[in-house]
């Protein structure tokens, strides 16, 4: 009797524990180093009294962002005074806590809540964990007893915003900072100047914002395609804007309170068309609208840049100051007498060295003011100046080179961290600059490439994503491009490699959609599209098909392999399957038995040319894919020409397949893609020739392109020649013309 009573109590208790924990959500992003959940629930008082170490008083104000905390009263603990044993306490760590210098700890139990850290940045991280937990709970005031010990993997956790291509109001920049803080970013890179507009008041040069902050067209693309002119503020067509120094200071203070450093970028020596329009005497030609580069041989250039930086330094206390350095067109310097004279005087052997000279002057200047220079990886050209930190954007190579040479590096490779890229099927998206960067690809990024020599890894300070706004004209659109990809990056920067898990991140992310909604963010919603990966197995002569979706449950996908439309009765997708014949696959996502997404349709070809040798009469260029096995490896390209199956040509294509013996040929096809933003076009025509000896070919047909070269959406076309009568041949030659002289991308020569 007794026994059974205590047993039932235990069970009841067990049920209680279970439901208490089930009510609490610990799906924190970025994933903390350690979370242990215990039995019991703590209720945060809405009128909260916080016992706080003196130093942490300003940081504690951030607790008002917690959705359950309505008001705060502080009880300040004087230095060296021990914290009481109970209550809501935010206190300085002591040696006995054994807490890392970059860590914070949170203990929630029957005595209350105790947050500890050594310093303010770590306290802020802890507070944002609490704020996030508040948003994640059904009842934000209730949280299960738990212990959290947490610290970041990288010290630099960055997000960038280009306000030159489209000006973004200060209220939005603050909102951006708000979200960054919740996800533990600590550096905001503000791209303030570029050809499309100068965005910061400079008192010594008021014309910069009277004229170069305004242009004739609101949308960058319209402006770019229609004369690229600046106008005075007040002109009926003037579009743009700028931040006063007071506003910029306000932002700096606002961000600093949230633990975020603001790094201003003032572009030089390139990307400065707007400066040259106002001060043409700083260009080589002396004429406005002639170039975007400063003349380096002109002393006035350095006078101007130093004067500008002097004001910038009074606004931005950041140790790092970004001076751009990317994509300068150096050809003007080659013929400019002033530049040539400087090169001679300084013994500079190339225009690369001339650029390096300019960067070095700025580096020395910034160092003399106690600051550090950051530049894009082009600052490596012509020799990297002593104190510079490199932002590696053209892949990781620049970063690897700089880190191995002992320079600090921030990784921002275009392949993984350019949030201006498409995030899903470009055919379904607002126009973007190009690229293809899915959430899981961002998540997969590791900022320390294998090529970094062991002891040099410390030079990788962290990673940053960039959002260039050429094709991102509104604040809502910025939100759409940045979230949730920024959440994936937050975990890349914070969580150790071993603790990262895409499946677990995707699961936790489901809880964060509610948070993003409560923050009123126009985030990119996970698509109901289905995508596929086909991998050909040469030994089995079959294809393994993997279907994917951004929804959490892939088993809601239904598919057919006979070309019929999928219905709720079709086969549910339970994992990769093998297909040993040619098939036409259709797949779609279903919710509550209703087909909710578009049908994905694709062909799987097991065709005659697989594994056969291809001779290239013209060579691929820049995009080798799988080199000379690409076009007959049985694998089709996907939505991105970066996916390793699309081979790129800048010449016409002229290739020959050797089938090794005479075969009966019914059909020859090649796929092409068009994406005119980055200059990828359909061929004008595809011609097919057959031969028995590989020397004399007979033409058997031509397929003419019918896709307009103005079509700006991502487009795919199978150029397919069906022979009226099957023909015998051993060799097949295919030529594809390149009338636009852009890129041709093709993935396979398909022969039946
Ligand atoms: C850059 O994207 N030009 C740094």
XYZ file of C-alpha atoms and ligand atoms in Angstrom:
756
model
C 0.000 0.000 0.000
C 2.681 2.438 1.071
C 4.917 1.335 -1.651
C 2.296 1.833 -4.285
C 1.425 5.276 -2.930
C 4.991 6.504 -3.086
C 5.338 4.958 -6.502
C 2.282 6.772 -7.749
C 3.585 10.021 -6.273
C 6.862 9.456 -8.015
C 5.082 8.833 -11.249
C 2.978 11.911 -10.756
C 6.111 13.827 -9.970
C 7.616 12.373 -13.099
C 4.662 13.519 -15.150
C 5.000 16.935 -13.610
C 8.677 17.164 -14.434
C 7.951 16.118 -17.943
C 5.251 18.693 -18.507
C 7.240 21.476 -16.829
C 10.184 20.787 -19.102
C 7.972 20.303 -22.095
C 6.622 23.786 -21.470
C 10.088 25.286 -21.630
C 11.816 25.810 -24.916
C 15.620 25.905 -25.033
C 15.969 26.082 -28.827
C 18.535 28.877 -28.517
C 20.320 30.122 -31.657
C 23.277 30.227 -31.766
C 23.472 26.951 -29.911
C 25.100 27.440 -26.491
C 28.124 25.434 -25.425
C 26.225 23.700 -22.624
C 22.622 23.639 -21.442
C 21.403 21.349 -18.662
C 17.710 21.453 -17.868
C 16.485 20.426 -14.410
C 13.177 19.947 -12.647
C 11.226 23.007 -11.682
C 10.005 26.273 -13.107
C 11.118 29.792 -12.325
C 8.737 32.682 -12.876
C 10.341 35.985 -13.816
C 8.551 38.826 -12.016
C 7.113 41.416 -14.416
C 8.235 44.124 -11.982
C 11.758 42.822 -11.672
C 14.350 43.747 -9.088
C 17.851 42.911 -10.297
C 20.783 42.645 -7.958
C 23.624 43.819 -10.148
C 27.359 44.398 -9.926
C 28.118 48.071 -10.328
C 29.915 47.652 -13.683
C 26.974 45.905 -15.288
C 24.309 48.510 -14.606
C 24.073 49.825 -18.195
C 23.976 46.306 -19.692
C 21.165 45.236 -17.377
C 18.858 47.813 -18.954
C 18.732 45.489 -21.971
C 16.582 43.139 -19.899
C 13.656 45.430 -20.709
C 13.745 43.787 -24.164
C 12.596 40.575 -22.492
C 8.928 40.178 -23.430
C 7.861 39.396 -19.842
C 9.757 42.180 -18.077
C 7.781 45.375 -17.804
C 9.919 47.345 -15.347
C 13.312 47.094 -13.694
C 14.571 48.132 -10.294
C 18.288 47.795 -9.680
C 19.947 46.957 -6.391
C 23.558 47.758 -7.009
C 26.240 45.587 -5.445
C 29.315 47.594 -4.568
C 32.719 46.306 -5.716
C 33.986 43.226 -3.853
C 30.647 42.796 -2.114
C 29.383 39.230 -2.266
C 26.177 38.554 -4.138
C 23.216 37.394 -2.047
C 22.203 33.746 -2.388
C 18.765 34.429 -3.778
C 17.022 36.644 -6.283
C 17.594 37.721 -9.875
C 21.313 38.442 -9.855
C 23.690 39.630 -12.570
C 27.135 39.654 -11.056
C 30.812 39.685 -11.838
C 32.461 36.281 -11.935
C 35.148 35.395 -9.411
C 38.104 33.018 -9.814
C 36.282 30.281 -7.932
C 33.612 30.225 -10.658
C 36.143 28.850 -13.131
C 34.440 30.726 -15.909
C 36.257 31.478 -19.176
C 36.994 35.152 -19.872
C 34.697 35.096 -22.903
C 31.951 33.042 -21.300
C 28.827 33.736 -19.327
C 26.886 31.362 -17.122
C 23.248 31.294 -16.130
C 21.883 29.271 -13.237
C 18.113 29.111 -12.859
C 16.842 27.261 -9.790
C 14.606 27.594 -6.750
C 16.790 30.458 -5.496
C 16.171 32.528 -8.589
C 18.352 33.418 -11.528
C 22.094 34.037 -11.438
C 23.950 35.352 -14.489
C 27.714 35.592 -14.183
C 30.465 36.895 -16.411
C 33.731 38.754 -16.136
C 32.875 41.663 -18.355
C 30.089 43.610 -20.046
C 30.193 41.997 -23.556
C 29.717 38.579 -21.976
C 26.940 39.845 -19.700
C 25.210 41.202 -22.797
C 25.471 37.789 -24.444
C 23.890 36.228 -21.370
C 21.108 38.805 -21.295
C 20.282 38.141 -24.954
C 20.088 34.444 -24.201
C 17.447 35.338 -21.598
C 15.656 37.700 -23.997
C 15.604 34.989 -26.643
C 14.328 32.437 -24.136
C 11.536 34.865 -23.285
C 10.487 35.015 -26.932
C 10.667 31.248 -27.305
C 8.332 30.395 -24.411
C 4.581 30.125 -24.696
C 4.496 32.051 -21.411
C 7.558 34.311 -21.557
C 7.709 34.703 -17.784
C 8.168 30.975 -17.144
C 11.411 29.097 -17.633
C 12.552 25.673 -16.481
C 15.402 25.392 -14.016
C 18.583 25.121 -16.023
C 22.295 25.714 -16.130
C 23.830 27.353 -19.188
C 27.555 27.856 -19.731
C 28.326 29.447 -23.029
C 31.060 31.130 -25.000
C 31.673 32.014 -28.664
C 33.997 30.234 -31.057
C 35.014 33.481 -32.793
C 35.589 36.979 -31.456
C 34.358 38.730 -34.631
C 30.748 38.031 -35.573
C 29.750 40.383 -38.333
C 26.895 41.520 -40.494
C 27.184 44.197 -43.160
C 24.730 46.547 -44.824
C 25.210 48.507 -48.039
C 23.349 51.808 -47.689
C 24.958 53.357 -50.770
C 23.137 51.417 -53.497
C 19.890 52.073 -51.637
C 19.701 54.415 -48.687
C 18.128 52.853 -45.593
C 16.652 55.073 -42.868
C 18.249 55.181 -39.446
C 15.168 53.635 -37.830
C 15.706 50.553 -39.966
C 19.417 50.376 -39.203
C 18.474 50.349 -35.516
C 16.029 47.515 -36.115
C 18.815 45.625 -37.908
C 21.038 46.180 -34.852
C 18.221 44.943 -32.584
C 18.038 41.617 -34.384
C 21.816 41.304 -34.633
C 22.042 41.641 -30.854
C 19.501 38.906 -30.200
C 21.613 36.567 -32.325
C 24.880 37.634 -30.669
C 26.529 39.466 -33.560
C 29.043 41.996 -32.304
C 30.200 43.909 -35.395
C 28.087 45.929 -37.805
C 29.915 46.847 -41.013
C 28.244 49.954 -42.430
C 29.059 50.401 -46.122
C 28.535 54.161 -46.210
C 30.099 55.284 -49.458
C 30.094 53.924 -52.989
C 29.409 55.057 -56.536
C 25.656 54.978 -55.973
C 25.699 57.536 -53.168
C 27.738 59.086 -50.341
C 25.787 58.613 -47.103
C 27.649 60.361 -44.287
C 27.752 64.055 -43.532
C 31.309 65.396 -43.721
C 31.397 68.952 -42.447
C 34.513 69.929 -44.364
C 33.000 68.698 -47.635
C 29.277 69.484 -47.507
C 28.941 68.956 -51.281
C 29.361 65.222 -50.715
C 25.905 65.057 -49.204
C 24.356 68.020 -51.021
C 25.072 66.387 -54.336
C 26.549 62.890 -54.160
C 23.917 61.548 -51.755
C 21.199 62.106 -54.373
C 20.631 60.649 -57.784
C 18.167 60.726 -60.655
C 16.488 57.360 -60.047
C 15.320 55.685 -56.857
C 16.123 52.144 -57.893
C 19.774 51.434 -58.409
C 19.123 49.434 -61.576
C 17.194 52.273 -63.241
C 19.912 54.703 -62.249
C 22.654 52.343 -63.443
C 21.014 51.844 -66.821
C 20.120 55.495 -67.379
C 23.188 57.684 -67.210
C 24.200 57.237 -63.528
C 23.841 60.902 -62.634
C 23.856 62.675 -59.305
C 21.624 65.655 -58.631
C 21.424 68.307 -55.955
C 19.168 67.721 -53.025
C 15.967 69.575 -53.876
C 15.974 68.580 -57.540
C 12.489 67.204 -58.345
C 14.002 63.813 -59.143
C 16.460 63.633 -56.257
C 16.419 60.221 -54.596
C 18.690 59.157 -51.802
C 19.643 60.401 -48.404
C 22.435 60.493 -45.869
C 23.062 60.319 -42.145
C 24.059 63.436 -40.264
C 27.022 63.010 -37.950
C 24.619 63.293 -35.067
C 22.522 60.433 -36.421
C 25.590 58.282 -37.038
C 26.721 58.911 -33.448
C 23.270 58.010 -32.249
C 23.532 54.700 -34.083
C 27.026 54.050 -32.717
C 25.765 54.601 -29.156
C 22.641 52.567 -29.763
C 24.675 49.632 -31.072
C 27.342 49.929 -28.365
C 24.712 49.569 -25.647
C 23.793 46.267 -27.268
C 27.389 45.082 -27.481
C 27.806 45.868 -31.170
C 30.728 47.763 -32.625
C 30.035 49.808 -35.758
C 32.730 49.677 -38.439
C 32.329 52.400 -41.045
C 33.504 51.732 -44.579
C 34.786 54.670 -46.577
C 35.622 53.340 -50.047
C 38.933 54.063 -51.705
C 40.657 54.095 -54.147
C 37.882 52.627 -56.364
C 34.078 52.586 -56.147
C 34.204 56.376 -55.740
C 32.340 57.716 -58.787
C 30.198 59.887 -56.512
C 33.252 61.653 -55.066
C 34.701 62.236 -58.533
C 31.415 63.771 -59.688
C 31.701 66.405 -56.972
C 35.480 66.767 -56.801
C 36.692 65.817 -60.301
C 40.104 67.278 -59.485
C 40.701 64.117 -57.410
C 40.508 61.896 -60.516
C 43.216 61.405 -63.134
C 41.265 63.086 -65.918
C 40.036 65.988 -63.792
C 36.602 65.459 -65.367
C 33.437 64.305 -63.602
C 31.771 61.086 -64.727
C 35.021 59.782 -66.193
C 36.238 57.297 -63.593
C 35.522 55.921 -60.144
C 39.104 55.886 -58.881
C 41.024 58.474 -56.932
C 44.227 59.660 -58.586
C 46.889 58.376 -56.229
C 49.620 60.573 -57.624
C 47.637 63.647 -56.625
C 48.514 64.915 -53.154
C 45.033 66.392 -52.871
C 43.644 62.837 -52.797
C 45.408 62.105 -49.506
C 44.506 65.496 -48.103
C 40.845 64.775 -48.885
C 40.890 61.218 -47.545
C 42.674 62.164 -44.334
C 40.284 65.053 -43.749
C 37.333 62.733 -44.277
C 38.823 60.104 -41.970
C 39.495 62.727 -39.305
C 35.772 63.352 -39.092
C 34.926 59.653 -39.391
C 37.182 58.891 -36.432
C 35.360 61.386 -34.244
C 32.064 59.614 -34.954
C 33.155 55.991 -34.829
C 35.222 54.810 -31.859
C 35.704 51.430 -33.581
C 39.250 50.183 -33.530
C 38.702 48.899 -37.061
C 38.098 51.331 -39.889
C 37.266 49.843 -43.309
C 38.763 51.573 -46.306
C 37.319 49.353 -49.057
C 40.136 48.707 -51.504
C 38.114 46.418 -53.799
C 37.703 46.381 -57.550
C 39.664 49.509 -58.415
C 40.078 49.900 -62.151
C 43.750 50.663 -62.279
C 44.055 51.412 -65.997
C 43.699 55.184 -65.473
C 46.827 55.154 -63.350
C 48.844 53.560 -66.133
C 48.637 56.647 -68.311
C 48.184 59.397 -65.725
C 51.305 61.617 -65.501
C 50.786 62.238 -61.781
C 50.510 58.537 -61.010
C 53.445 57.687 -63.218
C 55.566 60.353 -61.528
C 54.699 58.985 -58.080
C 55.528 55.453 -59.192
C 58.901 56.613 -60.432
C 59.622 58.583 -57.279
C 58.665 55.705 -54.966
C 60.158 52.952 -57.151
C 56.770 51.300 -57.623
C 56.904 48.738 -60.406
C 53.206 48.273 -61.140
C 49.800 49.842 -60.618
C 49.169 47.074 -58.062
C 52.096 48.440 -56.083
C 50.673 51.912 -56.539
C 47.410 50.805 -54.947
C 49.356 49.096 -52.184
C 51.240 52.373 -51.615
C 47.921 54.214 -51.203
C 46.575 51.642 -48.747
C 49.814 51.833 -46.793
C 49.470 55.607 -46.452
C 45.998 55.123 -45.006
C 47.216 52.309 -42.752
C 49.974 54.530 -41.345
C 47.520 57.360 -40.885
C 45.005 55.178 -39.059
C 47.769 53.669 -36.922
C 48.935 57.146 -35.972
C 45.414 57.708 -34.629
C 45.420 54.421 -32.723
C 43.170 52.595 -35.175
C 43.470 49.569 -37.458
C 42.779 49.309 -41.159
C 40.508 46.683 -42.708
C 40.250 46.245 -46.461
C 38.791 43.820 -48.998
C 41.210 41.161 -50.182
C 42.421 43.196 -53.174
C 44.624 45.032 -50.671
C 46.881 41.983 -50.926
C 47.748 42.979 -54.493
C 51.094 44.702 -54.704
C 51.941 43.690 -51.132
C 49.893 43.856 -47.951
C 50.599 46.718 -45.596
C 51.870 45.815 -42.134
C 48.941 46.397 -39.819
C 46.044 45.545 -42.130
C 43.235 43.077 -41.535
C 41.846 41.416 -44.642
C 38.223 40.721 -45.484
C 38.300 37.742 -47.806
C 35.397 37.999 -50.237
C 36.652 36.595 -53.550
C 36.562 33.119 -52.084
C 38.850 32.178 -49.233
C 42.185 32.420 -51.046
C 42.950 35.974 -49.946
C 42.119 35.083 -46.370
C 44.271 31.974 -46.430
C 47.223 33.848 -47.880
C 46.890 36.703 -45.400
C 46.411 34.461 -42.334
C 49.335 32.248 -43.279
C 51.436 35.418 -43.564
C 50.374 36.401 -40.035
C 47.638 38.952 -40.794
C 44.240 38.957 -39.160
C 41.385 37.931 -41.416
C 37.615 38.100 -41.509
C 36.038 35.541 -43.791
C 33.207 36.776 -46.035
C 33.454 34.513 -49.106
C 30.893 35.159 -51.828
C 30.207 31.458 -52.138
C 28.783 31.148 -48.594
C 28.226 34.586 -47.130
C 26.881 36.928 -49.804
C 23.287 37.390 -48.762
C 22.491 39.277 -51.955
C 22.458 35.857 -53.697
C 19.287 33.933 -54.425
C 18.275 31.713 -51.525
C 15.969 29.396 -53.432
C 14.949 28.657 -57.021
C 15.685 32.010 -58.739
C 12.667 31.509 -60.986
C 10.447 32.038 -57.958
C 12.304 35.009 -56.484
C 12.553 38.766 -56.869
C 15.484 39.641 -59.109
C 18.817 39.320 -57.336
C 22.378 39.957 -58.417
C 22.964 36.243 -59.054
C 24.492 33.431 -57.079
C 22.680 30.718 -55.210
C 23.077 30.460 -51.475
C 20.690 28.307 -49.516
C 20.302 28.384 -45.752
C 21.987 25.002 -45.341
C 24.953 26.155 -47.411
C 25.418 29.150 -45.110
C 25.171 26.793 -42.161
C 27.787 24.461 -43.637
C 30.430 27.185 -43.685
C 33.560 26.734 -41.604
C 35.578 29.961 -41.323
C 38.844 28.073 -40.875
C 39.766 26.484 -44.209
C 41.932 23.383 -44.203
C 44.706 25.319 -45.968
C 45.321 27.509 -42.915
C 48.541 26.385 -41.257
C 47.853 25.095 -37.724
C 49.200 27.942 -35.621
C 47.752 30.526 -37.998
C 44.106 29.664 -37.310
C 44.137 32.286 -34.563
C 44.333 34.934 -37.276
C 40.832 34.058 -38.467
C 38.863 36.423 -36.256
C 35.507 35.228 -37.519
C 33.041 35.508 -40.358
C 30.692 38.135 -41.734
C 27.867 38.127 -44.245
C 27.477 40.988 -46.695
C 24.258 42.378 -48.068
C 24.904 44.511 -51.122
C 21.758 46.296 -52.137
C 21.940 46.849 -55.904
C 18.850 44.640 -56.236
C 17.543 45.194 -52.719
C 15.722 48.524 -52.832
C 13.673 48.458 -49.629
C 14.122 47.693 -45.968
C 11.565 44.874 -46.247
C 13.661 43.367 -48.998
C 16.814 43.596 -46.874
C 14.999 41.648 -44.172
C 13.904 39.096 -46.745
C 17.477 38.519 -47.943
C 19.148 38.510 -44.529
C 16.778 36.428 -42.402
C 16.921 33.601 -41.593
C 20.322 33.205 -43.305
C 21.844 35.431 -40.603
C 20.699 32.918 -37.984
C 22.729 30.219 -39.712
C 25.742 32.541 -39.725
C 25.274 33.327 -36.047
C 25.808 29.658 -35.318
C 28.772 29.420 -37.735
C 30.484 32.123 -35.673
C 29.434 31.001 -32.253
C 29.159 27.244 -31.998
C 32.099 24.871 -32.180
C 32.407 22.740 -35.279
C 31.730 19.550 -33.323
C 28.572 20.932 -31.723
C 27.077 22.137 -34.999
C 24.351 20.021 -36.587
C 22.222 21.091 -39.537
C 19.358 18.794 -38.523
C 19.343 20.178 -35.006
C 19.637 23.763 -36.252
C 16.717 23.224 -38.617
C 14.679 21.813 -35.745
C 15.499 24.772 -33.450
C 14.862 27.199 -36.285
C 11.186 26.179 -36.294
C 10.845 27.910 -32.900
C 12.525 31.054 -34.202
C 10.012 31.755 -36.941
C 7.660 32.910 -34.179
C 10.385 35.163 -32.810
C 11.061 36.653 -36.248
C 7.324 37.252 -36.604
C 7.166 38.973 -33.227
C 10.062 41.193 -34.290
C 7.968 42.081 -37.337
C 10.632 40.950 -39.781
C 9.794 40.236 -43.383
C 11.944 37.116 -43.304
C 12.190 34.616 -46.145
C 9.645 31.868 -45.450
C 10.809 28.288 -45.922
C 9.653 27.296 -49.354
C 7.296 24.454 -50.221
C 9.438 23.725 -53.271
C 11.022 20.338 -53.661
C 14.565 20.101 -54.997
C 16.605 17.062 -55.978
C 20.112 15.727 -56.071
C 20.840 12.890 -58.504
C 24.076 10.982 -58.227
C 25.014 8.521 -60.930
C 26.682 5.272 -59.893
C 28.793 4.024 -62.775
C 29.198 0.532 -61.311
C 25.488 -0.046 -60.790
C 24.593 2.086 -63.836
C 21.840 3.724 -61.840
C 20.993 7.039 -60.235
C 20.423 7.701 -56.570
C 17.753 10.366 -56.149
C 17.561 12.502 -53.020
C 14.614 14.871 -52.636
C 14.921 17.882 -50.344
C 12.694 20.645 -49.051
C 13.165 23.581 -46.714
C 10.209 22.300 -44.714
C 11.154 20.219 -41.705
C 9.378 17.042 -42.759
C 10.582 15.536 -46.019
C 8.053 12.691 -45.632
C 5.357 15.149 -46.714
C 6.808 14.921 -50.234
C 4.979 12.626 -52.685
C 6.498 11.601 -55.990
C 5.971 9.637 -59.176
C 8.534 8.276 -61.642
C 6.241 7.762 -64.642
C 5.604 11.395 -65.495
C 2.209 11.520 -63.808
C 1.201 14.376 -61.508
C 1.802 13.566 -57.824
C -1.268 13.215 -55.609
C -1.733 12.328 -51.960
C -1.930 8.689 -53.140
C 1.545 8.831 -54.727
C 4.585 7.320 -53.059
C 5.659 9.238 -49.925
C 9.336 10.159 -49.892
C 11.048 8.336 -47.046
C 14.663 8.682 -48.158
C 16.951 8.456 -51.181
C 15.915 5.895 -53.808
C 17.673 4.289 -56.758
C 16.522 4.381 -60.339
C 18.140 2.132 -62.899
C 16.293 3.375 -65.950
C 15.528 6.686 -67.571
C 12.607 8.285 -65.778
C 10.539 11.396 -65.611
C 10.113 12.291 -61.959
C 7.483 14.588 -60.506
C 7.441 15.516 -56.834
C 5.544 17.972 -54.665
C 5.059 18.931 -51.035
C 1.745 18.156 -49.336
C 0.292 19.547 -46.134
C -2.855 18.100 -44.583
C -3.311 16.026 -47.748
C -3.354 19.135 -49.922
C -0.671 19.780 -52.499
C 0.794 23.049 -51.313
C 3.924 23.525 -53.369
C 4.708 23.520 -57.087
C 5.499 20.268 -58.856
C 9.179 19.619 -59.375
C 9.693 17.837 -62.713
C 12.953 16.406 -63.911
C 14.359 13.756 -66.189
C 16.834 11.170 -65.133
C 18.829 10.075 -68.120
C 20.745 6.876 -68.380
C 21.964 7.510 -71.867
C 24.520 6.187 -74.359
C 27.256 8.767 -73.867
C 27.733 8.201 -70.140
C 31.368 7.471 -69.365
C 32.500 8.159 -72.937
C 35.497 10.345 -73.749
C 34.939 13.954 -74.767
C 37.486 15.878 -76.852
C 37.356 19.633 -76.424
C 38.091 21.568 -79.623
C 37.268 24.641 -77.572
C 38.075 24.685 -73.888
C 35.913 25.489 -70.875
C 36.895 28.639 -69.084
C 36.639 29.611 -65.427
C 34.069 26.934 -64.575
C 35.648 23.522 -65.166
C 32.995 21.625 -63.133
C 34.302 18.006 -63.233
C 36.703 18.886 -66.088
C 36.643 16.471 -69.029
C 34.267 14.038 -67.329
C 31.546 16.668 -66.794
C 29.626 16.313 -70.012
C 29.307 12.535 -69.917
C 29.141 11.765 -66.190
C 25.379 11.189 -66.183
C 24.853 14.090 -63.777
C 22.753 17.129 -64.506
C 23.388 20.582 -63.105
C 21.021 22.119 -60.601
C 19.876 25.689 -60.113
C 23.331 27.180 -59.657
C 26.252 27.258 -62.055
C 28.458 26.911 -58.997
C 27.217 23.405 -58.252
C 30.051 21.534 -59.917
C 28.012 20.119 -62.820
C 27.663 23.178 -65.030
C 30.697 23.771 -67.242
C 31.256 27.338 -68.407
C 32.553 28.481 -71.794
C 33.339 32.019 -72.924
C 34.032 30.840 -76.499
C 31.588 28.944 -78.721
C 31.425 25.261 -77.738
C 32.970 22.631 -80.024
C 33.205 19.167 -78.504
C 33.311 15.582 -79.793
C 32.101 12.447 -78.000
C 33.581 9.102 -78.928
C 31.024 6.313 -78.371
C 33.890 3.788 -78.906
C 31.953 1.896 -81.596
C 29.235 2.591 -84.126
C 25.884 3.036 -82.400
C 22.377 3.757 -83.562
C 21.661 7.384 -82.704
C 18.127 8.696 -82.295
C 18.536 11.835 -80.297
C 21.254 14.257 -79.150
C 20.643 16.946 -76.536
C 22.451 19.428 -74.330
C 21.039 21.583 -71.520
C 21.857 25.266 -71.222
C 20.961 27.949 -68.722
C 20.430 31.686 -68.979
C 20.920 34.213 -66.186
C 21.671 37.519 -67.786
C 22.624 39.391 -64.560
C 26.017 37.677 -64.382
C 26.206 37.371 -68.208
C 25.062 33.781 -68.754
C 23.206 33.310 -72.056
C 21.689 30.641 -74.234
C 23.661 29.719 -77.344
C 22.307 31.104 -80.618
C 22.110 27.585 -82.012
C 23.344 24.075 -81.429
C 24.579 22.051 -84.412
C 25.075 18.281 -84.421
C 27.463 16.364 -86.685
C 28.160 12.614 -86.941
C 31.223 10.719 -88.100
C 32.551 7.173 -88.280
C 36.237 8.076 -88.247
C 36.376 11.199 -86.113
C 37.791 13.277 -88.998
C 35.077 13.855 -91.581
C 31.742 14.855 -90.048
C 28.322 15.189 -91.638
C 25.865 17.684 -90.242
C 22.574 16.119 -89.173
C 20.705 19.061 -87.730
C 20.530 22.397 -85.949
C 18.464 23.517 -82.962
C 17.786 27.248 -82.924
C 17.422 29.103 -79.636
C 13.974 30.534 -78.945
C 14.678 32.175 -75.569
C 15.029 35.953 -75.701
C 18.392 37.295 -74.590
C 16.389 39.901 -72.647
C 14.730 37.211 -70.516
C 16.044 38.152 -67.098
C 14.642 35.235 -65.089
C 16.811 32.172 -64.639
C 15.866 29.947 -67.577
C 16.824 26.420 -68.596
C 16.466 24.927 -72.041
C 17.190 21.499 -73.387
C 18.479 21.881 -76.935
C 17.244 18.590 -78.319
C 17.737 17.216 -81.796
C 15.525 14.224 -82.610
C 16.603 12.521 -85.812
C 13.776 11.628 -88.198
C 15.576 8.401 -88.910
C 18.091 6.762 -86.600
C 21.669 7.008 -87.904
C 24.759 4.930 -87.242
C 27.909 6.705 -86.072
C 30.784 6.430 -83.607
C 31.608 10.121 -83.140
C 29.224 12.980 -82.348
C 30.375 16.566 -82.667
C 28.339 19.348 -81.093
C 28.848 23.024 -81.704
C 27.040 25.750 -79.815
C 27.425 29.365 -80.857
C 27.986 32.196 -78.411
C 26.510 35.308 -80.052
C 26.364 37.348 -76.825
C 30.034 36.550 -76.098
C 28.963 35.900 -72.503
C 29.094 32.623 -70.625
C 27.580 29.438 -71.979
C 26.854 26.870 -69.289
C 26.088 23.256 -70.133
C 26.036 20.138 -67.991
C 25.715 17.017 -70.164
C 25.717 15.633 -73.675
C 22.688 13.343 -73.716
C 22.617 10.700 -76.424
C 19.927 8.123 -77.147
C 32.867 43.391 -52.930
O 31.923 42.587 -52.966
N 33.171 44.126 -53.992
C 33.699 43.513 -51.763
